GROMACS .gro file of C-alpha atoms in nm:
model
  172
    1LEU     CA    1 -12.600   5.593  -4.462
    2GLN     CA    2 -12.362   5.898  -4.360
    3ALA     CA    3 -12.146   5.913  -4.580
    4ARG     CA    4 -11.967   6.282  -4.649
    5PHE     CA    5 -12.103   6.300  -5.034
    6LEU     CA    6 -12.446   6.133  -5.136
    7ALA     CA    7 -12.581   6.067  -5.460
    8PHE     CA    8 -12.884   5.911  -5.540
    9GLY     CA    9 -13.026   5.890  -5.891
   10SER     CA   10 -12.845   6.245  -5.994
   11ASP     CA   11 -12.468   6.316  -6.190
   12PRO     CA   12 -12.271   6.475  -6.049
   13SER     CA   13 -11.932   6.570  -6.221
   14VAL     CA   14 -11.668   6.590  -5.883
   15VAL     CA   15 -11.260   6.741  -5.991
   16GLY     CA   16 -11.003   6.797  -5.803
   17CYS     CA   17 -11.177   6.677  -5.487
   18ARG     CA   18 -11.019   6.570  -5.164
   19PHE     CA   19 -11.148   6.300  -4.981
   20GLU     CA   20 -10.920   6.306  -4.656
   21GLY     CA   21 -11.047   6.098  -4.257
   22ASN     CA   22 -11.428   6.086  -4.333
   23THR     CA   23 -11.671   5.787  -4.173
   24ALA     CA   24 -11.969   5.584  -4.255
   25ALA     CA   25 -12.179   5.320  -3.999
   26SER     CA   26 -12.274   5.187  -4.261
   27LEU     CA   27 -12.219   5.216  -4.634
   28GLY     CA   28 -11.907   5.429  -4.798
   29GLY     CA   29 -11.655   5.652  -4.573
   30ALA     CA   30 -11.648   5.927  -4.860
   31MET     CA   31 -11.926   5.817  -5.105
   32TYR     CA   32 -12.240   5.697  -5.141
   33SER     CA   33 -12.372   5.662  -5.446
   34GLU     CA   34 -12.725   5.453  -5.551
   35ARG     CA   35 -12.862   5.433  -5.924
   36SER     CA   36 -12.615   5.789  -6.070
   37ALA     CA   37 -12.411   5.826  -6.369
   38GLY     CA   38 -12.140   6.057  -6.191
   39GLU     CA   39 -11.790   6.090  -6.319
   40PHE     CA   40 -11.479   6.140  -6.035
   41ARG     CA   41 -11.160   6.302  -6.189
   42ASP     CA   42 -10.849   6.353  -6.071
   43CYS     CA   43 -10.944   6.347  -5.681
   44VAL     CA   44 -10.773   6.211  -5.340
   45PHE     CA   45 -10.954   5.947  -5.085
   46GLU     CA   46 -10.751   5.949  -4.804
   47LEU     CA   47 -10.813   5.739  -4.475
   48ASN     CA   48 -11.167   5.754  -4.503
   49LEU     CA   49 -11.343   5.442  -4.300
   50ALA     CA   50 -11.694   5.273  -4.349
   51PRO     CA   51 -11.822   4.867  -4.265
   52GLU     CA   52 -11.819   4.830  -4.659
   53GLY     CA   53 -11.659   5.097  -4.933
   54GLY     CA   54 -11.403   5.200  -4.690
   55ALA     CA   55 -11.378   5.593  -4.929
   56ALA     CA   56 -11.682   5.498  -5.192
   57TYR     CA   57 -12.015   5.255  -5.224
   58CYS     CA   58 -12.161   5.261  -5.526
   59ASP     CA   59 -12.492   5.066  -5.603
   60GLU     CA   60 -12.665   5.017  -5.900
   61SER     CA   61 -12.432   5.347  -6.086
   62SER     CA   62 -12.258   5.405  -6.297
   63GLU     CA   63 -11.933   5.654  -6.231
   64SER     CA   64 -11.653   5.673  -6.366
   65ILE     CA   65 -11.319   5.692  -6.194
   66CYS     CA   66 -11.000   5.864  -6.334
   67GLY     CA   67 -10.744   5.926  -6.267
   68CYS     CA   68 -10.824   5.881  -5.846
   69HIS     CA   69 -10.614   5.778  -5.603
   70PHE     CA   70 -10.724   5.616  -5.331
   71ASP     CA   71 -10.522   5.591  -5.004
   72LEU     CA   72 -10.527   5.412  -4.662
   73ASN     CA   73 -10.887   5.392  -4.648
   74ALA     CA   74 -11.068   5.080  -4.502
   75ALA     CA   75 -11.336   4.861  -4.476
   76GLU     CA   76 -11.444   4.635  -4.183
   77LEU     CA   77 -11.619   4.329  -4.381
   78ARG     CA   78 -11.575   4.427  -4.823
   79GLY     CA   79 -11.335   4.681  -5.083
   80GLY     CA   80 -11.093   4.935  -4.816
   81GLY     CA   81 -11.160   5.142  -5.145
   82LEU     CA   82 -11.472   5.078  -5.376
   83TYR     CA   83 -11.740   4.875  -5.284
   84VAL     CA   84 -11.910   4.837  -5.631
   85GLU     CA   85 -12.279   4.579  -5.598
   86ALA     CA   86 -12.635   4.523  -5.703
   87GLY     CA   87 -12.555   4.545  -6.168
   88GLY     CA   88 -12.337   4.893  -6.052
   89GLN     CA   89 -12.099   4.955  -6.372
   90PRO     CA   90 -11.797   5.160  -6.282
   91THR     CA   91 -11.514   5.239  -6.519
   92VAL     CA   92 -11.222   5.260  -6.342
   93VAL     CA   93 -10.952   5.405  -6.527
   94SER     CA   94 -10.518   5.526  -6.462
   95SER     CA   95 -10.614   5.536  -6.090
   96THR     CA   96 -10.425   5.397  -5.798
   97PHE     CA   97 -10.481   5.180  -5.495
   98SER     CA   98 -10.274   5.169  -5.225
   99ASN     CA   99 -10.260   5.091  -4.885
  100ASN     CA  100 -10.613   5.036  -4.863
  101ARG     CA  101 -10.785   4.766  -4.583
  102ALA     CA  102 -11.034   4.510  -4.569
  103THR     CA  103 -10.948   4.457  -4.185
  104ASP     CA  104 -11.190   4.230  -4.009
  105ALA     CA  105 -11.105   3.847  -4.034
  106GLY     CA  106 -11.273   3.787  -4.299
  107ALA     CA  107 -11.279   4.052  -4.502
  108ASP     CA  108 -11.264   4.046  -4.831
  109GLY     CA  109 -11.134   4.301  -5.148
  110GLY     CA  110 -10.862   4.497  -4.997
  111ALA     CA  111 -10.867   4.830  -5.275
  112ILE     CA  112 -11.197   4.700  -5.404
  113ALA     CA  113 -11.504   4.383  -5.395
  114LEU     CA  114 -11.781   4.403  -5.693
  115ILE     CA  115 -12.022   4.190  -5.564
  116GLY     CA  116 -12.259   4.158  -5.888
  117SER     CA  117 -12.133   4.434  -6.050
  118ARG     CA  118 -11.983   4.483  -6.444
  119ALA     CA  119 -11.640   4.672  -6.395
  120THR     CA  120 -11.375   4.775  -6.677
  121VAL     CA  121 -11.034   4.894  -6.483
  122ILE     CA  122 -10.801   5.050  -6.716
  123GLY     CA  123 -10.427   5.120  -6.646
  124SER     CA  124 -10.447   5.159  -6.291
  125LEU     CA  125 -10.160   5.032  -6.032
  126PHE     CA  126 -10.286   4.802  -5.666
  127PHE     CA  127  -9.989   4.844  -5.507
  128ALA     CA  128 -10.011   4.716  -5.139
  129ASN     CA  129 -10.322   4.640  -5.069
  130GLU     CA  130 -10.427   4.390  -4.785
  131SER     CA  131 -10.774   4.153  -4.746
  132GLY     CA  132 -10.865   4.037  -4.351
  133SER     CA  133 -10.661   3.749  -4.183
  134SER     CA  134 -10.883   3.489  -4.356
  135GLY     CA  135 -11.085   3.692  -4.640
  136ASN     CA  136 -10.989   3.667  -5.025
  137GLY     CA  137 -10.846   3.828  -5.244
  138GLY     CA  138 -10.573   4.093  -5.099
  139ALA     CA  139 -10.632   4.406  -5.444
  140ILE     CA  140 -10.958   4.248  -5.568
  141TYR     CA  141 -11.278   4.006  -5.504
  142ALA     CA  142 -11.499   3.960  -5.715
  143SER     CA  143 -11.785   3.731  -5.681
  144GLY     CA  144 -12.172   3.685  -5.762
  145SER     CA  145 -12.157   3.736  -6.134
  146THR     CA  146 -11.949   3.964  -6.169
  147VAL     CA  147 -11.809   4.044  -6.527
  148ALA     CA  148 -11.521   4.297  -6.498
  149SER     CA  149 -11.173   4.379  -6.747
  150PHE     CA  150 -10.833   4.436  -6.638
  151THR     CA  151 -10.653   4.577  -6.905
  152ASN     CA  152 -10.270   4.745  -6.826
  153CYS     CA  153 -10.334   4.724  -6.462
  154THR     CA  154  -9.979   4.651  -6.293
  155TRP     CA  155  -9.992   4.432  -5.961
  156SER     CA  156  -9.731   4.450  -5.645
  157GLY     CA  157  -9.689   4.380  -5.335
  158ASN     CA  158 -10.060   4.332  -5.249
  159LEU     CA  159 -10.184   4.035  -4.922
  160SER     CA  160 -10.428   3.833  -4.930
  161PRO     CA  161 -10.374   3.557  -4.662
  162PHE     CA  162 -10.601   3.393  -4.724
  163SER     CA  163 -10.627   3.387  -5.132
  164GLY     CA  164 -10.593   3.549  -5.407
  165ALA     CA  165 -10.337   3.823  -5.340
  166ALA     CA  166 -10.425   4.054  -5.664
  167ILE     CA  167 -10.693   3.881  -5.776
  168TYR     CA  168 -10.989   3.692  -5.635
  169ALA     CA  169 -11.271   3.562  -5.824
  170ARG     CA  170 -11.545   3.346  -5.745
  171ASN     CA  171 -11.899   3.284  -5.951
  172THR     CA  172 -11.759   3.591  -6.158
   0.00000   0.00000   0.00000
């Protein structure tokens, strides 16, 4: 896995931390969470890289992400900033996702990829995120029975050369 922060079946509280320039060979460049319910508050995730979940990867987790900044992260396949799957239920509040990328040609979700998950996003900014050249969801990619709600969010300058510059939802 090789993430720099690993939570498995735990409920960590991470406040005011900076995750910068981390790389994982598989999932979650800076953070990997499985079956956890942690809190990330006022953290910065910048310049992290992984095939899925450039900055963070959540599997069956209910993370609370509040006041965090995801900037310049990249994933080769999905979720430049954040990848959530397998019943994950994150809550994202007052956070910023900017300049994140899903880099391969068919890569999806420049900022966030949600696969078979339930997400709540409130008062967050999505700016200049980008999917791959034939990918979907410049900012958000949602599929596989995902249920997501977005309240009072701002979307600006996101790019998907194929479909859904702000949000792409399929089978949700």
